GROMACS .gro file of C-alpha atoms in nm:
model
  290
    1MET     CA    1   0.826  -2.411  -0.424
    2SER     CA    2   0.754  -2.061  -0.556
    3ARG     CA    3   0.440  -1.900  -0.422
    4ARG     CA    4   0.252  -1.597  -0.553
    5LEU     CA    5   0.143  -1.289  -0.360
    6LEU     CA    6  -0.074  -1.000  -0.481
    7PHE     CA    7  -0.073  -0.662  -0.302
    8VAL     CA    8  -0.362  -0.430  -0.394
    9HIS     CA    9  -0.298  -0.060  -0.330
   10ALA     CA   10  -0.449   0.280  -0.405
   11HIS     CA   11  -0.157   0.496  -0.528
   12PRO     CA   12   0.210   0.461  -0.618
   13ASP     CA   13   0.428   0.450  -0.301
   14ASP     CA   14   0.151   0.301  -0.081
   15GLU     CA   15   0.279  -0.048  -0.162
   16THR     CA   16   0.633   0.031  -0.047
   17LEU     CA   17   0.541   0.238   0.258
   18THR     CA   18   0.317  -0.034   0.403
   19CYS     CA   19   0.450  -0.359   0.259
   20GLY     CA   20   0.802  -0.292   0.130
   21VAL     CA   21   0.974  -0.523   0.379
   22THR     CA   22   0.722  -0.801   0.313
   23MET     CA   23   0.752  -0.777  -0.063
   24ALA     CA   24   1.132  -0.775  -0.055
   25HIS     CA   25   1.133  -1.064   0.193
   26HIS     CA   26   0.923  -1.282  -0.034
   27VAL     CA   27   1.115  -1.194  -0.349
   28ALA     CA   28   1.436  -1.294  -0.169
   29ALA     CA   29   1.268  -1.622  -0.071
   30GLY     CA   30   1.200  -1.697  -0.438
   31ASP     CA   31   0.831  -1.610  -0.432
   32GLU     CA   32   0.651  -1.425  -0.711
   33VAL     CA   33   0.528  -1.085  -0.593
   34HIS     CA   34   0.267  -0.881  -0.781
   35VAL     CA   35   0.145  -0.528  -0.708
   36LEU     CA   36  -0.180  -0.383  -0.839
   37THR     CA   37  -0.220  -0.006  -0.811
   38CYS     CA   38  -0.570   0.135  -0.858
   39THR     CA   39  -0.470   0.492  -0.953
   40LEU     CA   40  -0.153   0.679  -1.049
   41GLY     CA   41  -0.164   0.937  -0.773
   42GLU     CA   42  -0.247   1.241  -0.985
   43GLU     CA   43  -0.334   1.445  -0.673
   44GLY     CA   44  -0.008   1.383  -0.490
   45GLU     CA   45   0.191   1.667  -0.334
   46VAL     CA   46   0.537   1.695  -0.489
   47ILE     CA   47   0.842   1.733  -0.262
   48PRO     CA   48   1.141   1.820  -0.489
   49ALA     CA   49   1.134   2.185  -0.596
   50GLU     CA   50   1.251   2.100  -0.946
   51LEU     CA   51   0.949   1.873  -0.998
   52ARG     CA   52   0.677   2.087  -0.844
   53HIS     CA   53   0.557   2.194  -1.187
   54LEU     CA   54   0.407   1.844  -1.208
   55GLU     CA   55   0.173   1.904  -0.914
   56GLY     CA   56  -0.176   1.986  -1.036
   57HIS     CA   57  -0.064   1.977  -1.399
   58PRO     CA   58  -0.378   1.999  -1.621
   59GLY     CA   59  -0.246   1.722  -1.843
   60ASP     CA   60  -0.185   1.495  -1.543
   61ASP     CA   61   0.187   1.482  -1.614
   62LEU     CA   62   0.233   1.379  -1.252
   63ALA     CA   63   0.058   1.049  -1.329
   64ARG     CA   64   0.311   0.964  -1.598
   65HIS     CA   65   0.597   1.062  -1.372
   66ARG     CA   66   0.466   0.862  -1.077
   67LEU     CA   67   0.411   0.560  -1.300
   68GLY     CA   68   0.779   0.584  -1.386
   69GLU     CA   69   0.868   0.607  -1.019
   70LEU     CA   70   0.650   0.308  -0.938
   71THR     CA   71   0.797   0.106  -1.223
   72GLU     CA   72   1.148   0.177  -1.095
   73ALA     CA   73   1.051   0.103  -0.735
   74MET     CA   74   0.902  -0.233  -0.828
   75SER     CA   75   1.210  -0.312  -1.036
   76ARG     CA   76   1.423  -0.252  -0.726
   77VAL     CA   77   1.197  -0.480  -0.522
   78GLY     CA   78   1.171  -0.742  -0.794
   79ALA     CA   79   0.790  -0.729  -0.811
   80HIS     CA   80   0.555  -0.746  -1.109
   81LEU     CA   81   0.344  -0.432  -1.162
   82HIS     CA   82  -0.019  -0.405  -1.271
   83VAL     CA   83  -0.223  -0.083  -1.311
   84LEU     CA   84  -0.598  -0.122  -1.279
   85GLY     CA   85  -0.772  -0.089  -1.615
   86SER     CA   86  -0.464   0.025  -1.805
   87ASP     CA   87  -0.475  -0.012  -2.184
   88PRO     CA   88  -0.137   0.076  -2.336
   89GLY     CA   89  -0.264   0.008  -2.687
   90ALA     CA   90  -0.529   0.277  -2.646
   91GLY     CA   91  -0.288   0.510  -2.468
   92ARG     CA   92  -0.471   0.474  -2.136
   93LEU     CA   93  -0.238   0.460  -1.838
   94SER     CA   94  -0.514   0.373  -1.589
   95ARG     CA   95  -0.892   0.341  -1.576
   96TYR     CA   96  -0.940   0.554  -1.265
   97ARG     CA   97  -0.796   0.877  -1.134
   98ASP     CA   98  -0.670   0.968  -0.786
   99SER     CA   99  -0.965   1.112  -0.591
  100GLY     CA  100  -0.764   1.335  -0.361
  101MET     CA  101  -0.887   1.389  -0.009
  102ALA     CA  102  -1.254   1.382   0.090
  103GLY     CA  103  -1.437   1.691  -0.028
  104SER     CA  104  -1.173   1.795  -0.279
  105GLU     CA  105  -1.256   1.900  -0.635
  106ALA     CA  106  -1.079   1.590  -0.760
  107ALA     CA  107  -1.322   1.368  -0.571
  108ALA     CA  108  -1.614   1.513  -0.770
  109ARG     CA  109  -1.468   1.415  -1.106
  110PRO     CA  110  -1.654   1.124  -1.270
  111GLU     CA  111  -1.329   0.937  -1.336
  112ALA     CA  112  -1.220   0.963  -0.973
  113PHE     CA  113  -1.166   0.620  -0.821
  114VAL     CA  114  -1.395   0.701  -0.531
  115ASN     CA  115  -1.682   0.725  -0.783
  116ALA     CA  116  -1.606   0.393  -0.952
  117ASP     CA  117  -1.888   0.144  -0.989
  118LEU     CA  118  -1.801  -0.137  -0.750
  119ASP     CA  119  -1.908  -0.414  -0.986
  120GLU     CA  120  -1.708  -0.270  -1.275
  121ALA     CA  121  -1.396  -0.193  -1.075
  122GLY     CA  122  -1.428  -0.518  -0.884
  123GLY     CA  123  -1.447  -0.701  -1.215
  124LEU     CA  124  -1.118  -0.545  -1.323
  125VAL     CA  125  -0.952  -0.652  -0.998
  126ALA     CA  126  -1.102  -0.999  -1.039
  127GLU     CA  127  -0.941  -1.021  -1.384
  128VAL     CA  128  -0.601  -0.955  -1.228
  129ILE     CA  129  -0.661  -1.212  -0.956
  130ARG     CA  130  -0.760  -1.472  -1.215
  131ALA     CA  131  -0.451  -1.392  -1.422
  132VAL     CA  132  -0.206  -1.396  -1.130
  133ARG     CA  133  -0.373  -1.674  -0.927
  134PRO     CA  134  -0.217  -1.557  -0.600
  135ASP     CA  135  -0.183  -1.782  -0.298
  136VAL     CA  136  -0.195  -1.468  -0.082
  137LEU     CA  137  -0.380  -1.139  -0.132
  138VAL     CA  138  -0.308  -0.831   0.080
  139THR     CA  139  -0.493  -0.498   0.094
  140TYR     CA  140  -0.623  -0.238   0.341
  141ASP     CA  141  -0.867  -0.272   0.626
  142ALA     CA  142  -1.220  -0.128   0.597
  143GLU     CA  143  -1.099   0.219   0.697
  144GLY     CA  144  -0.823   0.221   0.440
  145GLY     CA  145  -0.541   0.242   0.692
  146TYR     CA  146  -0.582   0.614   0.755
  147ARG     CA  147  -0.924   0.690   0.602
  148HIS     CA  148  -0.807   0.819   0.265
  149PRO     CA  149  -1.108   0.782   0.031
  150ASP     CA  150  -0.909   0.589  -0.230
  151HIS     CA  151  -0.776   0.348   0.030
  152ILE     CA  152  -1.128   0.282   0.156
  153GLN     CA  153  -1.242   0.236  -0.203
  154THR     CA  154  -0.954  -0.006  -0.267
  155HIS     CA  155  -1.080  -0.215   0.023
  156ARG     CA  156  -1.436  -0.209  -0.114
  157VAL     CA  157  -1.330  -0.285  -0.470
  158THR     CA  158  -1.109  -0.573  -0.360
  159ARG     CA  159  -1.398  -0.722  -0.164
  160ALA     CA  160  -1.623  -0.676  -0.468
  161ALA     CA  161  -1.364  -0.866  -0.674
  162LEU     CA  162  -1.354  -1.153  -0.426
  163ASP     CA  163  -1.734  -1.170  -0.437
  164GLN     CA  164  -1.714  -1.222  -0.815
  165LEU     CA  165  -1.477  -1.518  -0.782
  166ASP     CA  166  -1.580  -1.880  -0.748
  167ASP     CA  167  -1.454  -2.057  -0.438
  168ALA     CA  168  -1.189  -2.235  -0.645
  169GLU     CA  169  -1.058  -1.898  -0.770
  170LEU     CA  170  -1.016  -1.742  -0.426
  171PRO     CA  171  -0.665  -1.693  -0.287
  172ASP     CA  172  -0.578  -1.939  -0.013
  173ARG     CA  173  -0.513  -1.654   0.230
  174VAL     CA  174  -0.635  -1.294   0.246
  175PHE     CA  175  -0.485  -1.029   0.477
  176GLN     CA  176  -0.549  -0.670   0.578
  177ILE     CA  177  -0.259  -0.440   0.665
  178LEU     CA  178  -0.242  -0.363   1.038
  179VAL     CA  179   0.006  -0.215   1.284
  180ALA     CA  180   0.030  -0.339   1.643
  181GLN     CA  181  -0.031  -0.065   1.899
  182SER     CA  182   0.289  -0.150   2.087
  183TRP     CA  183   0.491  -0.116   1.765
  184ALA     CA  184   0.344   0.224   1.687
  185GLU     CA  185   0.425   0.346   2.036
  186GLU     CA  186   0.780   0.208   2.018
  187ASP     CA  187   0.840   0.360   1.674
  188ARG     CA  188   0.723   0.700   1.791
  189ALA     CA  189   0.944   0.687   2.099
  190LEU     CA  190   1.245   0.584   1.886
  191LEU     CA  191   1.237   0.884   1.653
  192PRO     CA  192   1.423   1.128   1.883
  193GLU     CA  193   1.688   0.862   1.953
  194LEU     CA  194   1.732   0.813   1.577
  195GLY     CA  195   1.804   1.184   1.534
  196ALA     CA  196   1.490   1.255   1.332
  197GLY     CA  197   1.472   1.607   1.475
  198ALA     CA  198   1.808   1.692   1.320
  199TYR     CA  199   1.653   1.663   0.973
  200GLY     CA  200   1.411   1.947   1.046
  201LEU     CA  201   1.117   1.708   1.066
  202VAL     CA  202   0.814   1.730   1.291
  203LEU     CA  203   0.820   1.469   1.565
  204PRO     CA  204   0.479   1.324   1.653
  205ALA     CA  205   0.373   1.400   2.008
  206PRO     CA  206   0.311   1.104   2.240
  207THR     CA  207  -0.056   1.203   2.263
  208ASP     CA  208  -0.115   1.241   1.888
  209PRO     CA  209  -0.383   0.996   1.772
  210PHE     CA  210  -0.283   0.695   1.566
  211PRO     CA  211  -0.458   0.605   1.239
  212PRO     CA  212  -0.724   0.330   1.241
  213SER     CA  213  -0.479   0.069   1.111
  214VAL     CA  214  -0.303   0.083   1.450
  215VAL     CA  215  -0.486  -0.183   1.648
  216PRO     CA  216  -0.452  -0.387   1.968
  217ASP     CA  217  -0.160  -0.627   1.933
  218THR     CA  218  -0.386  -0.934   1.941
  219ARG     CA  219  -0.543  -0.836   1.609
  220VAL     CA  220  -0.208  -0.863   1.428
  221THR     CA  221  -0.202  -1.233   1.346
  222HIS     CA  222   0.091  -1.245   1.102
  223VAL     CA  223   0.423  -1.062   1.111
  224VAL     CA  224   0.710  -1.033   0.866
  225VAL     CA  225   1.042  -0.928   1.022
  226ASP     CA  226   1.345  -0.896   0.795
  227ALA     CA  227   1.626  -0.652   0.867
  228ALA     CA  228   1.794  -0.718   0.532
  229ALA     CA  229   1.472  -0.639   0.344
  230ARG     CA  230   1.465  -0.288   0.488
  231ALA     CA  231   1.752  -0.186   0.260
  232VAL     CA  232   1.543  -0.292  -0.041
  233LYS     CA  233   1.243  -0.104   0.097
  234ASN     CA  234   1.453   0.211   0.132
  235ALA     CA  235   1.581   0.173  -0.223
  236ALA     CA  236   1.223   0.149  -0.347
  237LEU     CA  237   1.118   0.449  -0.135
  238ARG     CA  238   1.398   0.654  -0.293
  239ALA     CA  239   1.246   0.578  -0.634
  240HIS     CA  240   0.926   0.750  -0.515
  241ARG     CA  241   1.110   1.080  -0.477
  242THR     CA  242   0.814   1.306  -0.560
  243GLN     CA  243   0.635   1.170  -0.252
  244VAL     CA  244   0.893   1.040  -0.003
  245THR     CA  245   1.227   1.155   0.134
  246VAL     CA  246   1.456   0.892   0.288
  247PHE     CA  247   1.678   1.060   0.546
  248SER     CA  248   1.852   0.752   0.685
  249GLU     CA  249   1.816   0.378   0.715
  250ASP     CA  250   1.564   0.441   0.994
  251VAL     CA  251   1.381   0.763   0.907
  252HIS     CA  252   1.167   0.885   0.619
  253ALA     CA  253   0.895   1.146   0.570
  254LEU     CA  254   0.621   1.238   0.328
  255SER     CA  255   0.540   1.589   0.208
  256ASN     CA  256   0.391   1.671   0.549
  257HIS     CA  257   0.748   1.659   0.693
  258ILE     CA  258   0.634   1.438   0.981
  259ALA     CA  259   0.907   1.193   1.079
  260ALA     CA  260   0.830   0.824   1.036
  261HIS     CA  261   1.032   0.525   1.145
  262THR     CA  262   1.132   0.283   0.870
  263SER     CA  263   1.079  -0.040   1.059
  264VAL     CA  264   1.208  -0.388   0.981
  265ARG     CA  265   0.867  -0.539   1.065
  266GLU     CA  266   0.523  -0.528   0.907
  267GLY     CA  267   0.197  -0.665   1.037
  268PHE     CA  268  -0.119  -0.816   0.896
  269GLY     CA  269  -0.447  -0.961   1.011
  270ARG     CA  270  -0.587  -1.266   0.834
  271VAL     CA  271  -0.949  -1.239   0.725
  272ASP     CA  272  -1.216  -1.453   0.566
  273PRO     CA  273  -1.231  -1.361   0.193
  274ARG     CA  274  -1.612  -1.374   0.191
  275THR     CA  275  -1.708  -1.204   0.518
  276TRP     CA  276  -1.386  -1.019   0.606
  277SER     CA  277  -1.422  -1.148   0.960
  278ALA     CA  278  -1.092  -1.184   1.145
  279ILE     CA  279  -0.924  -1.524   1.161
  280GLY     CA  280  -0.688  -1.629   1.441
  281VAL     CA  281  -0.714  -1.323   1.665
  282GLY     CA  282  -0.473  -1.369   1.954
  283GLU     CA  283  -0.239  -1.589   1.750
  284ARG     CA  284   0.096  -1.470   1.615
  285HIS     CA  285   0.261  -1.623   1.308
  286ASP     CA  286   0.598  -1.524   1.162
  287SER     CA  287   0.501  -1.593   0.800
  288LEU     CA  288   0.204  -1.518   0.577
  289PHE     CA  289   0.207  -1.887   0.493
  290SER     CA  290   0.196  -2.024   0.849
   0.00000   0.00000   0.00000
């Protein structure tokens, strides 16, 4: 029986970086995967030299380009794409704009996602949930994975959407994206063995702090492991070429040139859709549906 999953993310490429294996796994299983992006990443840093003219373009040409990248990436995954508040008939690609980092000029703009009214933005997310009727909904934890303002706002807006739904409209299962501490430590230790230094990348030091989404292993209640799905994830990452460089099956990097391991596993913590309190801490399930 086909099941439906909805992944709610802040910018193009976030969905693939954090949930690419999971999305590909479920598409291969015959499930219907949907991705909702809340902005088009207008403030992104561009990696390829021949595309750097898009960065900071006053006409937000980067948004159009990144929408094309996202569309291609989701085609490679086999997922259905939604952009929050888009209105193609009116020529509006998205309702909200990338806020950039905290304190940036972009964050002060009225159309920045970080300044969105929670009831209004939550209502738009609720419309997508009602249209898709997902069995599973996945988004960030309260700190947005790594404290990016738009990721935190995505968490808040998603919760606002769930608050606007009747009990019968709620997804059966809601998850936040988490990484087990032991995985993060293993991935970091693997990078030299995988030859990441040979690509001219910065290798994280063993003592470098992890982002808030790295949590004690017991908080990761559900895990998706699929080696075959990693090839699909890498294909989708290659579509996001303004933001990500794929160096090998195992190694990728963003514009900061810090090496990252492309793992075959992704973790999640199940939460109550009303209170966001954790469910099943200390348990470990090998499927989002178990």
